[in-house]
Amino acid sequence: MVNKKIARNIPLHIMMLPAFLLVLVYCYVPMVGVVIAFQRFLPGRGLFGSKWIGWENFRYLLDMPDMMQVLWNTLSIATMKIVVGEIVPIVVALMLNEVRQIWFKRTVQTLIYFPYFLSWVILGGVLIDILSPSHGIVNQMLGWFGIEPIFFLGSNAWFPSTMVVSHVWKEFGFATVVYLAALTSINPSLYEAAVIDGANRWKQTLHITLPGMVPIILLMTTLSLGNVLNVGFDQIFNLYSPSVYQSGDIIDTLVFRIGLQNAQYGVATAVGLFKSVVSLLLISTAYAVSYRMANHRIF
């Protein structure tokens, strides 16, 4: 019986083999390079010829004068992205779920989903033009109301919120589609019973729709917490400048300057290892909490 079951699943395992090899080659083999975090790495000497210095790179990292500010920028921007990035697609999905004109619903889905496929290199140039204090359309519209031009990408007061809004604008279309798919799994008979009991649309949403979306909301939030330190290098690198380092410099951009521009590969690897460990702890904690509070498991 066991041999028949194994034989029946052999084609499935063969189908998984290419994906397994890709993950092995591109995700696990490079993990050997983690040892660079504990070395004074010199490219000429290679991975096994560089001097072992233990925790020295981590001490150097913590002693950097800007490290605490960079860590705060990373956590604050990431937290705002996670919170706003969860609320907006949920609200939009609930609103689209109430639309009865299929053509309008599909048109809106396409329009809000389109920015998700564009890279930040393209969107960065678009945002720089749109938010320009001299000729950008946003500041021109603000001028109609007598508001002075705002330097969204050059002001420490405005840069973090600009990053959050632009990130949500680009990404919320994908999450909206996920939540709309989750809505289709809710049993329609629950709504019929609620109508018989006299529940209006708001009460149906509050007592049926939102509880039905809880599992996928927990899943999306858990996955987001695993990337809390990955604020979005592509976005910030294409939009920030030295004038907003105080509020916009994050761990990834710091690693770029240290590792590639200053050739301090050991310190840059130490930062990456630190990020990975923190992300692992956060996603494990979030998974455990969601399992205990909502009895929700991913695996």
XYZ file of C-alpha atoms in Angstrom:
299
model
C 0.000 0.000 0.000
C 2.793 2.383 0.937
C 4.783 1.482 -2.189
C 1.738 2.164 -4.391
C 1.240 5.554 -2.748
C 4.898 6.472 -3.296
C 4.745 5.328 -6.913
C 1.588 7.376 -7.494
C 3.313 10.515 -6.181
C 6.553 10.104 -8.167
C 5.323 12.336 -11.054
C 4.477 15.078 -8.563
C 7.945 14.887 -7.009
C 9.528 15.039 -10.459
C 7.499 18.183 -11.194
C 8.796 19.722 -7.968
C 12.425 18.877 -8.748
C 13.219 21.980 -10.916
C 11.758 24.323 -8.301
C 13.665 22.485 -5.568
C 16.939 22.827 -7.492
C 16.339 26.550 -8.097
C 15.702 27.160 -4.401
C 18.747 25.084 -3.475
C 21.100 26.877 -5.866
C 19.889 30.438 -5.382
C 18.745 30.413 -1.736
C 20.714 27.828 0.222
C 24.101 27.562 -1.503
C 24.739 31.330 -1.158
C 24.210 31.002 2.604
C 27.827 29.823 2.769
C 28.726 33.486 2.311
C 27.305 34.269 5.758
C 30.782 33.576 7.169
C 31.883 36.897 5.634
C 30.030 38.593 8.518
C 32.682 37.178 10.853
C 35.682 37.950 8.644
C 37.728 40.897 7.471
C 36.881 39.837 3.962
C 39.301 40.594 1.148
C 38.193 39.589 -2.368
C 41.760 38.750 -3.333
C 42.067 36.165 -0.560
C 38.628 34.712 -1.049
C 36.117 33.258 1.354
C 38.499 30.843 3.058
C 41.627 32.998 3.034
C 40.280 36.098 4.801
C 41.049 36.735 8.472
C 38.485 35.573 11.049
C 37.572 38.436 13.424
C 34.495 37.047 15.213
C 31.936 39.641 16.279
C 34.069 42.653 15.341
C 31.886 43.615 12.365
C 28.784 43.604 14.576
C 30.493 45.787 17.177
C 31.564 48.211 14.464
C 27.998 48.253 13.199
C 26.490 49.050 16.603
C 29.091 51.766 17.250
C 28.220 53.636 14.059
C 26.761 57.053 15.047
C 23.893 56.849 12.558
C 22.926 53.228 13.194
C 20.159 53.906 15.726
C 18.601 56.549 13.468
C 18.776 54.196 10.490
C 17.184 51.399 12.531
C 14.417 53.748 13.688
C 13.775 54.909 10.118
C 13.570 51.300 8.960
C 11.159 50.184 11.670
C 8.928 53.264 11.516
C 8.555 53.266 7.719
C 8.071 49.486 7.636
C 5.424 49.590 10.370
C 3.474 52.313 8.605
C 3.677 50.380 5.332
C 2.372 47.204 6.978
C -0.512 48.939 8.784
C -1.655 51.127 5.910
C -0.874 48.391 3.409
C -3.318 46.070 5.190
C -6.113 48.558 5.826
C -6.346 50.055 2.332
C -6.751 46.793 0.329
C -9.269 45.439 2.854
C -11.405 48.563 2.519
C -11.106 48.592 -1.276
C -11.946 44.870 -1.478
C -15.040 45.401 0.668
C -16.136 48.316 -1.518
C -15.580 46.407 -4.768
C -17.459 43.460 -3.323
C -20.557 45.665 -3.127
C -20.336 46.687 -6.785
C -22.902 44.934 -8.954
C -21.691 46.210 -12.357
C -19.172 43.567 -13.408
C -17.547 45.722 -16.109
C -16.928 48.543 -13.652
C -15.566 46.144 -11.039
C -13.129 44.552 -13.480
C -12.016 47.925 -14.821
C -11.198 49.179 -11.330
C -9.358 45.945 -10.527
C -7.216 46.320 -13.646
C -6.417 49.971 -12.981
C -5.370 49.468 -9.365
C -3.440 46.275 -10.196
C -1.418 47.797 -13.054
C 1.174 49.723 -10.949
C 2.141 46.452 -9.227
C 3.865 45.304 -12.441
C 5.966 48.443 -12.856
C 9.459 48.673 -11.394
C 10.500 51.430 -9.033
C 12.955 52.673 -11.649
C 9.981 53.653 -13.814
C 7.726 54.790 -10.980
C 10.611 56.699 -9.391
C 10.931 58.901 -12.467
C 7.162 59.364 -12.596
C 6.959 60.367 -8.922
C 9.901 62.752 -9.210
C 8.054 64.615 -11.974
C 4.648 64.483 -10.281
C 5.955 65.660 -6.897
C 8.390 68.266 -8.207
C 8.041 71.533 -6.197
C 8.517 73.625 -9.344
C 6.472 71.939 -12.078
C 4.853 68.862 -10.471
C 1.105 68.487 -10.880
C 0.583 67.849 -7.158
C 2.130 71.169 -6.126
C 0.310 72.946 -8.931
C -2.983 71.663 -7.548
C -1.962 72.722 -4.033
C -1.212 76.165 -5.428
C -4.840 76.512 -6.502
C -5.734 76.494 -2.802
C -3.011 78.928 -1.841
C -0.687 76.301 -0.368
C 3.050 76.825 -0.778
C 4.943 74.171 -2.805
C 6.041 71.162 -0.744
C 9.339 69.378 -1.405
C 7.987 65.865 -0.808
C 11.219 64.093 -1.761
C 13.609 66.601 -0.224
C 12.030 67.317 3.165
C 12.711 65.131 6.194
C 9.212 65.915 7.450
C 7.473 64.654 4.290
C 9.756 61.952 2.931
C 8.655 58.983 5.168
C 4.933 59.546 4.569
C 5.603 59.977 0.851
C 7.335 56.592 0.825
C 4.400 54.969 2.601
C 1.724 56.465 0.326
C 3.611 55.677 -2.877
C 4.324 52.109 -1.700
C 0.664 51.483 -0.862
C -0.418 52.980 -4.188
C 1.844 50.529 -6.035
C 1.182 47.393 -3.978
C -2.417 47.530 -2.741
C -3.854 46.275 -6.040
C -2.278 42.855 -5.543
C -3.509 42.556 -1.947
C -6.979 43.681 -3.041
C -7.187 40.819 -5.522
C -6.121 38.390 -2.782
C -8.839 39.658 -0.441
C -11.463 39.561 -3.200
C -10.547 35.929 -3.778
C -10.969 35.295 -0.050
C -14.467 36.801 -0.183
C -15.564 34.200 -2.725
C -14.950 31.436 -0.164
C -17.587 32.810 2.229
C -20.776 30.750 2.183
C -23.603 32.797 0.511
C -26.168 31.138 2.758
C -24.767 33.120 5.674
C -25.809 36.357 3.958
C -29.238 34.926 3.177
C -29.733 34.006 6.823
C -28.566 37.466 7.884
C -31.079 39.144 5.536
C -33.889 37.024 7.009
C -32.785 38.148 10.480
C -32.980 41.790 9.362
C -29.248 42.559 9.102
C -28.377 45.457 6.803
C -25.267 45.564 4.548
C -23.091 47.113 7.256
C -24.003 44.425 9.810
C -23.451 41.711 7.207
C -19.991 43.122 6.541
C -19.215 43.419 10.241
C -20.447 39.989 11.338
C -19.956 37.817 8.233
C -17.552 39.323 5.700
C -14.788 40.516 8.027
C -14.742 37.331 10.170
C -14.600 35.315 6.954
C -11.546 37.288 5.853
C -9.670 36.836 9.144
C -7.600 33.791 8.046
C -6.232 35.489 4.923
C -5.692 38.755 6.833
C -3.628 36.872 9.415
C -1.685 35.149 6.654
C -0.880 38.407 4.843
C 0.074 40.125 8.095
C 2.306 37.243 9.148
C 4.124 37.286 5.830
C 4.468 41.080 6.031
C 6.077 40.918 9.472
C 8.780 38.689 8.057
C 9.795 41.582 5.793
C 9.583 44.309 8.421
C 13.255 45.202 7.947
C 12.982 45.054 4.144
C 11.456 48.488 3.811
C 12.012 48.558 0.076
C 15.491 49.279 -1.211
C 14.377 49.803 -4.808
C 11.847 52.446 -3.841
C 13.963 54.465 -1.448
C 17.176 54.179 -3.463
C 15.441 55.650 -6.510
C 13.755 58.466 -4.574
C 16.008 59.533 -1.709
C 18.931 61.953 -1.616
C 21.532 63.033 0.978
C 19.171 65.789 2.130
C 16.750 63.191 3.550
C 19.257 60.738 5.046
C 18.047 61.758 8.512
C 14.508 60.443 7.945
C 14.844 58.222 4.864
C 18.086 56.302 5.216
C 17.270 52.642 5.943
C 19.312 49.519 6.599
C 19.352 48.436 2.938
C 20.635 51.785 1.649
C 23.219 51.862 4.448
C 24.390 48.379 3.418
C 24.647 49.558 -0.185
C 26.908 52.453 0.729
C 29.011 50.417 3.171
C 29.294 47.251 1.131
C 29.475 48.421 -2.482
C 30.649 52.020 -2.328
C 33.082 51.627 0.600
C 33.929 47.949 -0.052
C 33.374 46.920 3.591
C 31.905 43.556 2.695
C 32.128 42.058 6.175
C 30.107 44.845 7.783
C 27.509 44.752 5.002
C 27.117 40.984 5.414
C 26.781 41.439 9.189
C 23.877 43.819 8.586
C 22.214 41.324 6.248
C 22.614 38.508 8.783
C 21.181 40.716 11.512
C 18.155 41.453 9.320
C 17.601 37.781 8.579
C 17.693 36.777 12.238
C 15.263 39.540 13.279
C 12.911 38.658 10.406
C 12.968 34.974 11.390
C 12.097 35.839 15.005
C 9.277 38.180 13.982
C 7.638 35.824 11.517
C 7.924 32.905 13.958
C 6.353 34.981 16.729
C 3.555 36.201 14.464
C 2.859 32.653 13.318
C 2.692 31.380 16.898
C 0.386 34.231 17.969
C -1.972 33.710 15.013
C -2.117 29.993 15.772
C -2.905 30.523 19.442
C -5.385 33.400 18.998
C -7.178 32.352 15.799
C -6.182 28.682 15.456
C -4.784 29.542 12.034
C -1.928 27.559 10.558
C -0.117 28.036 7.272
C 1.424 24.555 7.292
